[in-house]
């Protein structure tokens, strides 16, 4: 009775570790039939407590990661693998011989990859966070770095494995062995620091708690009630924040003109913010920020997440099977239309085994980080990605300097951040505020298999590029928003 784009596909998961379990959970949420074999003696996650002093939290993580899966007996392993499309080997799962292999791919997760000097090492989230440089910018300036939350590294490895599996299903034809290193998967979180270090020819500094080079401000501040997160990148955003703070002198100060120069005066800026925000609630400041187009938001605590209107409206949290009233995040992947299994012609498979998505064309309307990263992954896997910008509204990661000298020097072509997240893509410029630009964009979409966009809600429909407009007469179009 499964529905979703993976209905009819089967996966076998050899349990052991959070990353492999998250891979199976993501595939199950898309409709795949996932059977899970636990190691002899049971999955260690069954014995994990989220709070060491609270017995009722024992096994919560295991129950959450097992949502939508069925159990598999060891006696039926070989038969199940042979009948599967995908085999998932968890990063901490035993590597016992398996007779038979799945139709499309084996997803072999490990902490450091099976080859290389750390191939035999056991891993942990903190080790990967340290080795990738993720935590170097976090913490006091003159103290040790501070780790991020537990499980983040392993779950990012799980996402990478799921993407490898989806690409293998799309390509078809032959079995693939996909080796997924959690360490290498997490390098994506250090992309900014790596590119900034190359641009500046020096390591990125640790500037202290609540400070992250080079953006300033990008920080969280106490209000009369609650906390407010504030980010300013563009000149307009900085001017809006200064208006919020009733500090026109800061807006006019040439020392504060760009994020790079503002970071040199972080003490002064934070003092100005902290002098004003305690006068009103975080909700009031966030509302004013929206009016002035300043990126700022209320920072909820864990309890506040469960009652947050964005999350409650979208059904972000769902009950965990068999755990009473306990809830956890639902799958972040929502397929809106159409329901049920896909009805398109199955792909014939890519000719190049290292480019499983070759032959797929993507019209990429995205900007910044999240959307371009998604399409970069598709391009890395062989898809033809065509990035759409406009000269009057370029991707903001090309830079924030648009004076005559910077334009004459083509400064917008020198951003390492932009280049890194948009590698392997083609580029085109359409002005979507004109009828000619819209017609050209629609023609590109008509010749593409999928559309990706990450603009603010409502922008694409207002431009005539929303799902309803672009999918008219196109039952085979995929749109990621």
XYZ file of C-alpha atoms in Angstrom:
481
model
C 0.000 0.000 0.000
C 3.046 2.283 -0.093
C 2.834 5.565 -1.968
C 5.551 7.925 -3.061
C 8.116 8.088 -5.830
C 10.006 5.018 -4.519
C 6.945 2.801 -4.142
C 7.822 -0.597 -5.569
C 11.520 -0.331 -4.760
C 13.127 -2.427 -2.017
C 16.116 -1.777 0.235
C 17.842 -3.988 2.790
C 19.591 -2.225 5.681
C 22.312 -3.915 7.725
C 21.970 -1.927 10.925
C 24.835 -0.343 12.797
C 25.227 3.389 13.214
C 23.120 6.505 12.790
C 24.191 7.359 9.218
C 23.021 4.096 7.639
C 19.808 4.192 9.657
C 19.069 7.727 8.439
C 19.678 6.620 4.837
C 17.052 3.895 5.228
C 14.654 6.261 6.966
C 14.852 8.804 4.115
C 14.241 6.123 1.483
C 11.325 4.681 3.456
C 9.751 8.130 3.699
C 9.794 8.283 -0.109
C 7.861 5.017 -0.338
C 10.585 2.354 -0.502
C 10.072 -0.968 1.294
C 13.019 -1.013 3.742
C 13.841 -4.208 5.668
C 16.287 -3.812 8.575
C 18.590 -6.484 9.992
C 19.980 -5.742 13.444
C 23.311 -7.161 14.652
C 23.388 -10.161 16.950
C 22.439 -8.937 20.420
C 20.391 -6.040 19.031
C 21.184 -2.561 17.779
C 23.240 -0.622 20.404
C 20.993 2.381 19.696
C 18.235 0.519 21.548
C 20.254 1.072 24.733
C 21.164 4.707 24.132
C 19.584 7.307 26.423
C 19.124 10.857 25.213
C 19.193 11.907 28.866
C 21.394 9.614 31.002
C 19.203 10.320 34.029
C 15.892 9.620 32.259
C 15.196 5.907 31.607
C 12.169 6.817 29.489
C 14.512 8.243 26.822
C 16.249 4.893 26.292
C 15.885 3.718 22.706
C 14.109 6.886 21.521
C 16.653 7.515 18.784
C 16.417 3.892 17.635
C 12.631 4.068 17.463
C 12.741 7.336 15.527
C 15.288 6.072 12.982
C 13.295 2.836 12.518
C 10.092 4.598 11.448
C 8.579 3.111 8.312
C 10.851 0.038 8.247
C 10.196 -3.627 8.877
C 12.413 -6.107 10.719
C 14.421 -8.773 8.919
C 15.550 -12.124 10.311
C 19.175 -13.123 9.689
C 18.045 -16.390 8.103
C 16.416 -14.462 5.262
C 19.264 -12.019 4.619
C 20.669 -13.474 1.409
C 17.248 -13.824 -0.151
C 16.257 -10.303 0.885
C 19.437 -8.774 -0.553
C 18.979 -10.569 -3.874
C 15.400 -9.244 -4.084
C 16.440 -5.680 -3.196
C 17.264 -2.715 -5.347
C 19.624 -1.243 -2.737
C 21.746 -2.632 0.102
C 22.653 -0.226 2.928
C 25.655 -1.089 5.093
C 25.634 1.081 8.231
C 28.925 2.683 9.239
C 29.201 0.528 12.385
C 27.587 -2.603 10.939
C 29.491 -5.908 10.823
C 30.950 -6.677 7.402
C 30.079 -10.376 7.214
C 30.039 -11.990 3.745
C 26.697 -11.755 1.929
C 25.739 -14.216 -0.769
C 24.134 -12.217 -3.526
C 23.881 -8.553 -4.260
C 21.114 -6.018 -4.919
C 19.965 -5.034 -8.397
C 21.210 -1.445 -8.422
C 23.678 -0.467 -5.686
C 25.413 -1.293 -2.440
C 25.699 1.801 -0.251
C 28.738 1.175 1.938
C 28.961 3.821 4.677
C 32.089 4.225 6.797
C 33.529 6.975 8.928
C 36.700 7.547 6.907
C 36.273 5.473 3.749
C 37.603 1.919 3.381
C 40.837 3.066 1.705
C 43.535 5.366 2.999
C 45.419 5.790 6.278
C 42.270 5.919 8.433
C 40.368 3.143 6.683
C 40.447 0.860 9.727
C 39.701 3.563 12.306
C 36.517 3.634 14.320
C 34.821 6.980 14.053
C 32.676 9.353 16.058
C 30.854 12.601 15.403
C 33.311 14.697 17.397
C 36.291 13.231 15.519
C 34.752 14.051 12.133
C 33.729 17.545 13.255
C 37.332 18.205 14.314
C 39.007 16.666 11.257
C 36.850 18.618 8.784
C 37.437 21.953 10.516
C 33.697 22.350 11.168
C 34.179 23.368 14.795
C 37.320 25.480 14.441
C 35.405 28.807 14.153
C 33.181 27.950 17.153
C 34.020 28.906 20.720
C 35.968 31.519 22.703
C 38.744 33.305 20.859
C 41.457 32.246 23.301
C 40.031 28.841 24.277
C 39.311 25.486 22.691
C 36.762 25.049 19.901
C 33.249 23.991 20.878
C 31.625 20.916 19.290
C 28.352 21.064 17.424
C 25.388 18.896 18.346
C 25.818 15.131 18.435
C 24.811 13.015 15.391
C 25.168 15.828 12.830
C 28.164 14.315 11.032
C 26.686 10.817 10.828
C 23.351 12.091 9.539
C 25.019 14.150 6.809
C 26.787 10.950 5.755
C 23.368 9.310 5.668
C 22.043 12.019 3.351
C 25.027 11.523 1.036
C 24.383 7.768 0.902
C 20.701 8.328 0.131
C 21.646 10.597 -2.780
C 24.039 7.962 -4.100
C 21.265 5.384 -3.913
C 18.769 7.600 -5.723
C 21.298 8.296 -8.476
C 21.926 4.556 -8.870
C 18.183 3.868 -9.126
C 17.863 6.549 -11.788
C 20.794 5.263 -13.843
C 19.749 1.603 -13.729
C 21.504 -0.953 -15.939
C 24.133 -2.343 -13.592
C 25.092 -2.827 -9.947
C 27.242 -0.092 -8.408
C 29.319 -0.108 -5.251
C 28.987 3.344 -3.662
C 31.553 3.958 -0.922
C 30.358 6.827 1.272
C 32.834 8.412 3.675
C 31.149 10.379 6.458
C 34.333 12.442 6.802
C 34.292 13.450 3.137
C 30.527 14.028 3.158
C 30.970 16.567 5.968
C 33.592 18.597 4.121
C 30.650 20.398 2.536
C 30.086 22.128 5.896
C 33.587 23.595 5.695
C 33.214 24.844 2.112
C 32.928 28.481 3.173
C 35.971 28.398 5.426
C 38.036 26.519 2.827
C 37.243 29.054 0.116
C 37.731 32.027 2.415
C 41.116 30.679 3.526
C 42.160 30.416 -0.127
C 40.884 33.905 -0.920
C 42.557 35.517 2.100
C 45.680 33.318 1.966
C 45.388 32.609 5.692
C 43.347 30.377 7.998
C 39.936 31.648 9.052
C 40.137 32.949 12.615
C 38.070 32.023 15.632
C 36.634 35.419 16.527
C 34.844 34.376 19.698
C 31.441 33.158 20.794
C 28.607 34.449 18.588
C 30.991 35.664 15.872
C 31.633 33.997 12.528
C 34.041 35.522 10.041
C 33.535 37.389 7.778
C 29.831 38.265 8.197
C 28.991 40.835 10.868
C 26.568 40.829 12.507
C 25.618 37.151 12.368
C 24.704 36.588 15.973
C 22.058 35.895 18.623
C 21.035 38.477 21.228
C 18.930 38.560 24.388
C 15.718 40.604 24.243
C 13.224 41.628 26.928
C 11.771 38.158 26.447
C 13.377 35.571 24.215
C 16.335 35.742 21.878
C 16.756 37.214 18.380
C 19.051 35.952 15.625
C 20.351 38.682 13.298
C 22.243 38.449 10.001
C 23.263 41.356 7.757
C 25.084 40.867 4.471
C 23.927 43.495 1.979
C 24.074 47.261 2.379
C 20.266 47.430 2.415
C 20.062 44.887 5.241
C 22.595 46.829 7.297
C 20.696 50.081 6.715
C 17.486 48.391 7.867
C 19.137 47.114 11.046
C 20.478 50.577 11.833
C 16.937 51.925 11.397
C 15.670 49.244 13.806
C 18.278 50.311 16.353
C 17.615 54.028 15.707
C 21.307 54.479 14.934
C 21.563 56.468 11.685
C 25.145 57.316 12.642
C 26.122 53.667 12.189
C 24.372 53.519 8.800
C 26.375 56.549 7.636
C 29.689 55.348 9.083
C 32.032 54.349 6.201
C 33.765 51.871 8.517
C 30.563 49.811 8.486
C 29.960 49.805 4.733
C 30.618 46.085 4.073
C 30.552 42.829 6.025
C 34.338 42.671 5.900
C 34.858 46.116 7.362
C 32.068 45.640 9.922
C 33.734 42.507 11.271
C 36.659 44.702 12.323
C 34.284 46.610 14.599
C 32.279 43.744 16.058
C 32.623 45.005 19.642
C 31.034 48.323 18.748
C 28.236 46.738 16.703
C 27.343 44.139 19.330
C 27.298 46.823 22.023
C 24.835 48.858 19.951
C 22.583 45.849 19.440
C 22.716 44.744 23.085
C 21.903 48.263 24.267
C 18.591 48.313 22.378
C 17.152 44.791 22.062
C 16.372 44.306 25.796
C 13.737 47.035 25.434
C 11.275 44.845 23.489
C 10.363 41.185 23.021
C 12.037 39.017 20.416
C 8.655 38.655 18.658
C 8.308 42.448 18.372
C 11.820 42.836 16.988
C 11.299 40.030 14.478
C 8.105 41.656 13.206
C 9.885 44.995 12.786
C 12.749 43.238 11.040
C 10.352 41.729 8.513
C 8.951 45.195 7.754
C 12.454 46.562 7.177
C 13.642 43.450 5.283
C 16.313 42.665 7.866
C 17.080 38.919 8.162
C 16.241 38.317 11.818
C 14.189 35.667 13.574
C 13.062 34.547 17.012
C 15.346 31.807 18.337
C 13.124 29.223 20.090
C 14.224 26.765 22.732
C 13.527 23.056 22.274
C 10.043 23.374 23.779
C 9.313 26.336 21.548
C 10.028 24.251 18.465
C 7.055 21.994 19.219
C 4.635 24.933 19.325
C 6.248 27.042 16.591
C 3.577 28.072 14.050
C 5.784 27.255 11.045
C 6.400 23.721 12.287
C 2.875 23.046 13.533
C 1.343 24.224 10.238
C 3.667 22.042 8.163
C 3.423 18.975 10.380
C 7.159 19.011 10.960
C 6.954 16.810 14.054
C 5.168 13.467 14.271
C 4.633 10.840 16.951
C 7.216 8.064 17.189
C 5.631 4.644 16.751
C 5.361 2.714 19.990
C 6.655 5.536 22.194
C 3.456 7.075 23.536
C 3.342 10.833 23.135
C 7.017 11.168 22.198
C 7.531 13.072 18.948
C 10.398 13.605 16.541
C 11.014 15.300 13.217
C 9.110 13.857 10.285
C 10.913 13.404 6.980
C 12.036 16.763 5.522
C 11.169 15.519 2.021
C 7.591 16.337 0.968
C 6.353 15.228 -2.436
C 3.292 17.371 -3.109
C 2.084 16.079 -6.476
C 1.333 13.703 -7.943
C 0.723 11.080 -5.273
C 1.661 7.436 -5.619
C 4.451 5.875 -7.659
C 5.838 7.683 -10.659
C 4.365 6.802 -14.050
C 7.092 8.163 -16.346
C 9.188 6.059 -18.704
C 11.940 4.311 -16.696
C 15.403 5.709 -17.455
C 17.572 3.702 -19.794
C 20.672 4.288 -17.694
C 23.665 6.515 -18.182
C 26.410 5.457 -20.571
C 29.115 6.730 -18.176
C 29.118 4.747 -14.912
C 30.775 7.687 -13.122
C 28.089 10.103 -14.328
C 24.820 8.344 -13.453
C 22.696 11.457 -14.072
C 24.084 12.210 -17.539
C 21.263 13.047 -19.927
C 19.305 14.882 -17.224
C 18.886 18.661 -17.709
C 18.148 20.997 -14.771
C 16.905 24.589 -15.028
C 18.486 26.144 -11.926
C 16.798 29.323 -10.650
C 18.464 29.041 -7.231
C 20.838 31.467 -5.525
C 23.116 31.572 -2.513
C 23.821 28.306 -0.754
C 21.030 25.724 -0.303
C 19.666 25.605 -3.850
C 23.030 25.885 -5.632
C 24.450 23.137 -3.390
C 21.605 20.818 -4.423
C 22.229 21.478 -8.105
C 26.017 21.220 -7.631
C 25.505 17.674 -6.373
C 23.349 16.883 -9.418
C 26.034 18.378 -11.683
C 28.762 16.392 -9.928
C 26.730 13.261 -10.706
C 26.603 14.126 -14.417
C 23.452 16.204 -14.887
C 23.510 19.222 -17.195
C 22.714 22.161 -14.904
C 21.985 25.583 -16.396
C 22.119 28.365 -13.810
C 19.782 31.299 -14.457
C 20.652 34.775 -13.192
C 19.943 38.349 -14.237
C 22.521 41.084 -14.618
C 20.354 43.333 -12.457
C 19.846 40.628 -9.832
C 22.897 38.340 -9.723
C 23.546 35.592 -7.211
C 24.490 37.426 -4.020
C 27.524 35.212 -3.495
C 29.171 36.845 -6.466
C 29.897 39.632 -3.975
C 28.427 42.788 -2.509
C 30.681 45.357 -4.230
C 28.856 46.913 -7.190
C 30.721 50.202 -7.590
C 32.041 51.151 -11.024
C 35.601 50.001 -10.314
C 34.489 46.572 -9.067
C 32.245 46.068 -12.082
C 34.992 47.174 -14.479
C 37.348 44.644 -12.873
C 34.687 41.895 -13.186
C 34.866 41.379 -9.419
C 31.640 39.372 -9.661
C 33.562 36.602 -11.460
C 36.237 36.215 -8.760
C 34.235 34.998 -5.758
C 35.593 31.626 -4.664
C 32.408 30.929 -2.704
C 30.289 31.422 -5.806
C 32.625 29.399 -8.000
C 32.803 26.514 -5.537
C 29.071 26.059 -5.092
C 28.376 26.470 -8.821
C 31.041 24.210 -10.281
C 30.210 22.044 -13.312
C 27.276 24.290 -14.318
C 26.503 26.302 -17.415
C 25.273 29.885 -17.029
C 22.732 32.134 -18.711
C 21.314 35.593 -17.967
C 17.557 36.201 -18.251
C 15.774 39.273 -16.902
C 12.619 37.704 -15.470
C 10.997 41.120 -14.988
C 10.605 41.402 -18.782
C 8.311 39.398 -21.041
C 11.248 38.470 -23.279
C 13.208 37.129 -20.304
C 10.227 35.140 -19.051
C 9.660 33.622 -22.502
C 13.298 32.547 -22.726
C 13.159 31.034 -19.248
C 9.969 29.110 -20.044
C 11.584 27.781 -23.228
C 14.526 26.527 -21.187
C 12.186 24.851 -18.690
C 10.285 23.216 -21.563
C 13.562 21.620 -22.680
C 14.529 20.552 -19.137
C 13.624 17.597 -16.934
C 13.544 19.463 -13.624
C 13.470 22.929 -12.073
C 15.176 23.964 -8.827
C 14.500 27.247 -7.025
C 15.014 28.648 -3.520
C 13.588 32.154 -3.679
C 11.374 33.603 -0.970
C 7.844 32.189 -0.919
C 5.677 33.708 -3.655
C 8.492 35.101 -5.804
C 8.370 32.458 -8.547
C 4.553 32.526 -8.962
C 4.644 36.321 -9.185
C 7.191 36.009 -11.987
C 4.968 33.503 -13.792
C 7.409 30.713 -12.938
C 5.508 28.880 -10.199
C 4.608 25.186 -10.222
C 1.128 25.733 -11.637
C 2.446 27.786 -14.555
C 5.512 25.691 -15.401
C 3.843 22.277 -15.041
C 0.886 23.120 -17.285
C 0.919 20.463 -20.001
C 4.003 18.820 -18.450
C 3.086 15.712 -16.475
C 6.748 14.700 -16.368
C 8.157 17.912 -14.846
C 9.868 17.726 -11.449
C 10.208 20.936 -9.414
C 12.239 21.246 -6.219
C 11.401 24.284 -4.115
